[in-house]
Short mmCIF file of C-alpha atoms and ligand atoms in Angstrom, two decimals:
data_model
loop_
_atom_site.label_atom_id
_atom_site.label_comp_id
_atom_site.label_asym_id
_atom_site.label_seq_id
_atom_site.Cartn_x
_atom_site.Cartn_y
_atom_site.Cartn_z
CA MET A 1 32.17 -58.64 -24.55
CA SER A 2 35.35 -60.53 -23.68
CA GLU A 3 37.70 -61.61 -26.46
CA VAL A 4 37.31 -65.16 -27.75
CA PRO A 5 40.42 -67.24 -26.99
CA SER A 6 42.15 -68.51 -30.11
CA ALA A 7 45.13 -70.53 -31.34
CA ARG A 8 46.93 -70.29 -34.66
CA PHE A 9 48.33 -73.17 -36.74
CA GLY A 10 49.85 -71.69 -39.90
CA PRO A 11 46.92 -70.49 -42.04
CA VAL A 12 44.38 -71.91 -39.55
CA THR A 13 42.95 -70.02 -36.57
CA VAL A 14 40.77 -71.84 -34.04
CA TYR A 15 38.44 -69.71 -31.90
CA PHE A 16 37.38 -71.67 -28.85
CA GLY A 17 33.72 -71.63 -27.86
CA ALA A 18 32.44 -71.43 -24.29
CA ALA A 19 33.55 -74.29 -22.00
CA HIS A 20 36.08 -75.47 -24.63
CA GLY A 21 33.36 -75.65 -27.24
CA LYS A 22 31.18 -78.02 -25.21
CA TYR A 23 27.72 -78.46 -26.77
CA PRO A 24 25.70 -76.28 -27.34
CA ASP A 25 28.76 -74.19 -28.35
CA GLY A 26 31.62 -75.36 -30.58
CA ASN A 27 35.01 -74.25 -31.90
CA GLN A 28 35.15 -71.93 -34.90
CA VAL A 29 37.86 -72.61 -37.49
CA ILE A 30 38.86 -69.97 -40.06
CA VAL A 31 41.46 -70.69 -42.77
CA ARG A 32 43.11 -67.77 -44.54
CA GLY A 33 44.97 -68.23 -47.83
CA ALA A 34 46.64 -65.53 -49.96
CA ASP A 35 43.49 -64.97 -52.03
CA SER A 36 40.53 -66.03 -49.91
CA ALA A 37 39.37 -67.20 -46.50
CA VAL A 38 36.90 -69.90 -45.45
CA ALA A 39 35.06 -70.75 -42.24
CA PHE A 40 34.60 -74.39 -41.27
CA ASP A 41 31.08 -74.60 -39.77
CA THR A 42 29.65 -71.74 -37.73
CA PRO A 43 29.02 -72.70 -34.10
CA LEU A 44 27.40 -70.37 -31.55
CA VAL A 45 30.72 -68.67 -30.83
CA ALA A 46 30.59 -67.30 -34.41
CA ASN A 47 28.10 -64.77 -33.05
CA ARG A 48 30.95 -63.25 -31.01
CA LEU A 49 33.23 -63.19 -34.08
CA ALA A 50 31.16 -61.08 -36.47
CA ALA A 51 34.16 -59.12 -37.85
CA GLN A 52 36.19 -62.30 -38.51
CA LEU A 53 33.17 -64.02 -40.08
CA ARG A 54 32.39 -61.10 -42.37
CA ALA A 55 35.91 -61.40 -43.80
CA VAL A 56 35.39 -64.98 -45.04
CA ASP A 57 34.47 -65.71 -48.66
CA ARG A 58 32.63 -68.98 -48.07
CA VAL A 59 31.61 -71.54 -45.44
CA ILE A 60 32.43 -75.23 -45.75
CA LEU A 61 30.26 -77.33 -43.45
CA GLY A 62 31.90 -80.54 -42.21
CA HIS A 63 28.36 -81.82 -41.53
CA VAL A 64 24.88 -80.54 -40.76
CA HIS A 65 23.55 -80.23 -37.22
CA GLU A 66 21.97 -77.23 -35.49
CA ASP A 67 25.10 -76.40 -33.49
CA HIS A 68 27.23 -76.17 -36.67
CA MET A 69 24.87 -73.76 -38.48
CA ALA A 70 24.41 -71.24 -35.66
CA GLY A 71 26.33 -68.41 -37.35
CA LEU A 72 25.16 -68.83 -40.95
CA HIS A 73 22.64 -66.01 -40.46
CA LEU A 74 25.66 -63.65 -40.21
CA LEU A 75 26.65 -64.59 -43.79
CA PRO A 76 23.47 -64.46 -45.87
CA ASP A 77 25.39 -63.94 -49.13
CA ALA A 78 28.35 -66.27 -48.61
CA PRO A 79 28.39 -69.54 -50.58
CA ILE A 80 27.72 -72.53 -48.29
CA HIS A 81 29.25 -75.89 -49.20
CA VAL A 82 28.25 -79.21 -47.64
CA HIS A 83 28.72 -82.88 -48.55
CA ALA A 84 25.96 -84.05 -50.91
CA ALA A 85 24.64 -86.57 -48.34
CA ASP A 86 23.91 -83.72 -45.87
CA LEU A 87 22.80 -81.20 -48.51
CA GLN A 88 19.02 -81.50 -48.08
CA ALA A 89 19.46 -81.14 -44.32
CA ALA A 90 21.16 -77.78 -44.92
CA ARG A 91 18.65 -76.60 -47.51
CA SER A 92 15.32 -76.94 -45.69
CA TRP A 93 13.67 -77.71 -42.38
CA ASP A 94 11.99 -80.74 -43.99
CA GLY A 95 15.43 -82.00 -44.99
CA LEU A 96 16.79 -81.41 -41.49
CA ALA A 97 13.74 -83.11 -39.97
CA ARG A 98 14.40 -86.23 -42.10
CA HIS A 99 18.10 -86.06 -41.12
CA TYR A 100 17.15 -86.21 -37.41
CA GLY A 101 14.32 -88.67 -38.07
CA TYR A 102 12.54 -88.03 -34.75
CA PRO A 103 8.75 -88.31 -34.29
CA ARG A 104 6.76 -85.20 -35.27
CA PRO A 105 6.07 -83.83 -31.72
CA VAL A 106 9.80 -83.95 -30.92
CA LEU A 107 10.64 -82.30 -34.25
CA ASP A 108 8.11 -79.52 -33.64
CA ALA A 109 9.60 -78.74 -30.24
CA LEU A 110 13.12 -79.01 -31.64
CA GLN A 111 12.39 -76.59 -34.46
CA LEU A 112 11.24 -73.95 -31.96
CA LYS A 113 14.28 -74.59 -29.77
CA ILE A 114 16.86 -74.33 -32.55
CA ARG A 115 15.29 -71.15 -33.93
CA ARG A 116 15.48 -69.62 -30.47
CA ASP A 117 18.83 -70.98 -29.26
CA PHE A 118 20.81 -71.55 -32.49
CA HIS A 119 19.58 -68.75 -34.82
CA TYR A 120 18.42 -71.56 -37.09
CA ALA A 121 17.70 -70.64 -40.70
CA PRO A 122 17.83 -73.14 -43.60
CA ARG A 123 20.10 -72.41 -46.55
CA PRO A 124 18.30 -73.30 -49.79
CA ASP A 125 21.31 -71.83 -51.63
CA ALA A 126 23.77 -74.41 -50.18
CA SER A 127 25.68 -76.48 -52.74
CA GLY A 128 26.88 -80.08 -52.45
CA TYR A 129 30.44 -81.39 -52.61
CA ALA A 130 31.80 -84.92 -52.98
CA ASP A 131 34.52 -86.89 -51.18
CA GLY A 132 37.90 -85.46 -52.24
CA ALA A 133 36.58 -81.99 -53.15
CA THR A 134 39.24 -79.27 -52.89
CA TRP A 135 39.25 -75.50 -52.51
CA GLU A 136 42.34 -73.44 -53.39
CA LEU A 137 42.71 -70.43 -51.08
CA GLY A 138 45.87 -69.02 -52.67
CA GLY A 139 49.52 -69.09 -51.62
CA GLY A 140 49.48 -72.89 -51.81
CA VAL A 141 46.80 -73.25 -49.10
CA ARG A 142 44.22 -75.86 -50.05
CA VAL A 143 41.26 -77.47 -48.24
CA ARG A 144 40.37 -81.08 -49.01
CA ALA A 145 37.15 -82.78 -47.87
CA LEU A 146 37.45 -86.41 -46.75
CA HIS A 147 34.16 -88.26 -46.29
CA LEU A 148 34.06 -89.90 -42.85
CA PRO A 149 30.36 -90.75 -42.39
CA GLY A 150 28.65 -92.22 -39.35
CA HIS A 151 27.84 -89.23 -37.17
CA THR A 152 25.79 -88.06 -40.15
CA ALA A 153 25.67 -89.51 -43.66
CA GLY A 154 27.69 -86.59 -45.03
CA HIS A 155 30.12 -86.03 -42.16
CA CYS A 156 33.57 -85.04 -43.48
CA ALA A 157 36.97 -84.14 -42.14
CA LEU A 158 38.33 -80.96 -43.71
CA LEU A 159 42.09 -81.19 -44.22
CA VAL A 160 44.15 -78.03 -44.69
CA GLU A 161 47.09 -78.76 -46.99
CA PRO A 162 50.04 -78.68 -47.13
CA ASP A 163 50.23 -78.04 -43.35
CA GLY A 164 48.24 -81.18 -42.46
CA ILE A 165 45.74 -79.54 -40.11
CA ALA A 166 42.63 -81.74 -39.93
CA PHE A 167 39.27 -80.42 -38.73
CA ILE A 168 37.56 -83.62 -37.60
CA GLY A 169 34.22 -82.11 -36.55
CA ASP A 170 32.04 -84.34 -34.40
CA ILE A 171 34.48 -87.19 -34.25
CA ASP A 172 35.08 -85.01 -31.23
CA LEU A 173 37.11 -87.40 -29.05
CA SER A 174 34.85 -86.49 -26.12
CA GLY A 175 34.27 -88.64 -23.05
CA PHE A 176 30.66 -89.15 -24.22
CA GLY A 177 31.91 -91.09 -27.23
CA PRO A 178 30.57 -91.33 -30.79
CA TYR A 179 27.05 -90.04 -31.48
CA TYR A 180 25.10 -92.09 -34.04
CA GLY A 181 21.58 -91.44 -32.81
CA ASP A 182 19.92 -89.76 -35.81
CA ALA A 183 18.18 -91.23 -38.85
CA SER A 184 21.12 -90.25 -41.04
CA SER A 185 23.68 -91.66 -38.57
CA SER A 186 25.25 -95.09 -38.99
CA LEU A 187 27.10 -97.10 -36.37
CA ALA A 188 28.71 -99.31 -39.05
CA ASP A 189 29.94 -96.27 -40.98
CA PHE A 190 31.21 -94.65 -37.78
CA ARG A 191 33.28 -97.76 -36.99
CA ARG A 192 34.86 -97.61 -40.49
CA SER A 193 35.51 -93.86 -40.22
CA LEU A 194 37.27 -94.34 -36.86
CA GLN A 195 39.51 -96.95 -38.52
CA ARG A 196 40.36 -94.60 -41.40
CA LEU A 197 40.91 -91.42 -39.40
CA PRO A 198 44.51 -92.17 -38.25
CA GLN A 199 45.53 -92.61 -41.92
CA LEU A 200 44.84 -88.94 -42.66
CA PRO A 201 48.13 -87.17 -43.46
CA ALA A 202 47.74 -84.78 -40.51
CA ARG A 203 49.98 -83.38 -37.81
CA ALA A 204 47.25 -81.49 -35.92
CA TRP A 205 43.61 -82.41 -35.27
CA ILE A 206 40.89 -79.91 -34.40
CA THR A 207 37.56 -81.06 -32.97
CA SER A 208 34.27 -79.17 -32.96
CA HIS A 209 33.80 -79.73 -29.24
CA HIS A 210 35.75 -80.37 -26.03
CA LYS A 211 39.28 -81.28 -27.06
CA GLY A 212 39.87 -78.35 -29.41
CA ALA A 213 43.32 -78.79 -30.90
CA ILE A 214 45.67 -81.78 -30.53
CA THR A 215 49.18 -81.46 -31.93
CA ASP A 216 50.79 -84.69 -30.79
CA ARG A 217 50.06 -87.91 -32.73
CA THR A 218 50.49 -90.11 -29.65
CA ASP A 219 47.93 -88.02 -27.74
CA PHE A 220 45.60 -88.10 -30.72
CA GLU A 221 45.80 -91.87 -31.07
CA ARG A 222 45.24 -92.38 -27.33
CA LEU A 223 42.15 -90.12 -27.35
CA LEU A 224 40.84 -91.77 -30.51
CA ALA A 225 41.23 -95.25 -29.01
CA ALA A 226 39.35 -94.19 -25.85
CA PHE A 227 36.63 -92.59 -27.98
CA ALA A 228 36.22 -95.73 -30.12
CA ARG A 229 36.17 -97.92 -26.98
CA ARG A 230 32.93 -96.23 -25.91
CA ILE A 231 31.19 -98.22 -28.68
CA ASP A 232 32.47 -101.51 -27.23
CA GLU A 233 31.51 -100.41 -23.72
CA ARG A 234 27.95 -99.65 -24.88
CA GLN A 235 27.74 -103.05 -26.54
CA ALA A 236 29.00 -104.77 -23.38
CA ARG A 237 26.42 -102.94 -21.23
CA LEU A 238 23.65 -103.85 -23.66
CA LEU A 239 24.63 -107.54 -23.47
CA GLN A 240 24.69 -107.25 -19.68
CA LEU A 241 21.14 -105.84 -19.64
CA LEU A 242 19.98 -108.67 -21.92
CA GLN A 243 21.73 -111.31 -19.81
CA ALA A 244 19.75 -110.06 -16.81
CA GLY A 245 16.52 -110.83 -18.69
CA ALA A 246 14.89 -110.47 -22.10
CA CYS A 247 13.99 -106.88 -22.90
CA THR A 248 11.98 -104.95 -25.44
CA LEU A 249 13.52 -101.99 -27.25
CA ALA A 250 11.32 -99.63 -25.19
CA GLU A 251 12.64 -101.13 -21.94
CA LEU A 252 16.22 -100.78 -23.15
CA VAL A 253 15.58 -97.13 -24.09
CA ARG A 254 14.28 -96.51 -20.57
CA ALA A 255 17.39 -98.16 -19.10
CA ARG A 256 19.57 -95.79 -21.22
CA LEU A 257 22.72 -96.84 -22.97
CA LEU A 258 24.25 -93.46 -23.84
CA TYR A 259 22.96 -90.71 -21.60
CA PRO A 260 22.93 -90.42 -17.80
CA PRO A 261 19.50 -90.75 -16.12
CA HIS A 262 19.26 -86.99 -15.34
CA ALA A 263 19.90 -85.85 -18.95
CA SER A 264 16.74 -84.32 -20.35
CA GLU A 265 17.30 -82.94 -23.87
CA LEU A 266 14.34 -83.28 -26.24
CA TRP A 267 15.88 -85.91 -28.47
CA ILE A 268 17.40 -88.27 -25.90
CA ASP A 269 14.85 -91.09 -26.10
CA CYS A 270 14.97 -90.94 -29.92
CA ALA A 271 18.77 -91.03 -29.98
CA GLU A 272 18.81 -93.88 -27.45
CA GLN A 273 16.32 -95.84 -29.55
CA ARG A 274 18.17 -95.36 -32.84
CA SER A 275 21.56 -96.17 -31.24
CA ILE A 276 20.35 -99.22 -29.32
CA GLN A 277 18.53 -100.54 -32.41
CA GLN A 278 21.77 -100.42 -34.41
CA HIS A 279 23.67 -102.29 -31.68
CA LEU A 280 20.88 -104.89 -31.49
CA ASP A 281 20.87 -105.34 -35.28
CA GLU A 282 24.64 -105.95 -35.20
CA LEU A 283 24.33 -108.46 -32.36
CA VAL A 284 21.45 -110.31 -34.02
CA GLU A 285 23.44 -110.42 -37.27
CA ALA A 286 26.43 -111.83 -35.36
CA GLY A 287 24.22 -114.51 -33.75
CA ARG A 288 24.89 -113.20 -30.23
CA VAL A 289 21.34 -111.95 -29.61
CA GLN A 290 17.97 -113.39 -30.60
CA HIS A 291 14.85 -111.40 -31.37
CA ASP A 292 11.34 -112.72 -30.82
CA PRO A 293 9.12 -110.71 -33.20
CA ALA A 294 5.93 -111.85 -31.42
CA SER A 295 6.83 -110.34 -28.04
CA GLY A 296 9.34 -107.77 -29.37
CA ARG A 297 11.83 -109.11 -26.81
CA TYR A 298 15.57 -109.46 -27.29
CA ARG A 299 17.59 -112.06 -25.40
CA THR A 300 21.19 -113.25 -25.51
CA ALA A 301 21.69 -116.32 -27.68
CA SER A 302 22.06 -119.45 -25.60
ZN1 LIG B 401 26.91 -83.09 -35.11
#
């Protein structure tokens, strides 16, 4: 098996998943202090890093999704830490099912898929942490959790101090843009988290997918601005669809706001529906869109 490419930033090593950690893979971060070592998440690539994983003392999850738990089965005895708002999703399939919030037939198919493709196993032993939680790794190396919800309710950045290396998880700065398509996702929270992210005292930013490691603040801010703009672009397209004629939510889901027409993952219609509904709610609240409960149709406010 070929060696996994990696990059080192002081106490932090990033192991890059296949295709730069593009979903379904991700980038594995391991932080080594003088006394102990931690893994941030365990994407699929963790399964090619068994020796490195076995040397960690604990796993801190930045959030819960199937692609971030794919190596936990390698560490059955390691303590697993996750923000309290994502804790039930880590502990049981029922918790994860509520976290996704999809209809039962989709959940049933998804459970089979993530067992097969992501080595999925719940962790009833996982423990919850709060915003601001810290872990001392020895030699002055410390990890601090910073709650940046939106992608999931418990999504956190994990900041390695004093070096200022920030693991920003699925605020992944990808061309796709922010994902807020699950029951536990929130568009409003995601907007606030994107505003707060540049204030983190960081000098390097590591994403779970795609971008990997960014070491220049100007590059980071440019990528972050483009990522955040995807939300505005989706809103503009939604208004355009509504200007062309009143639509029901089901029609808007069929027209697709996030995914290209050929994309065929199990959850796409559910994610489209949840995302579009949040945009519609915002636009109705702002008085820019009207909803007719009788017909279920949305139209732009005249
Ligand atoms: Zn995720």
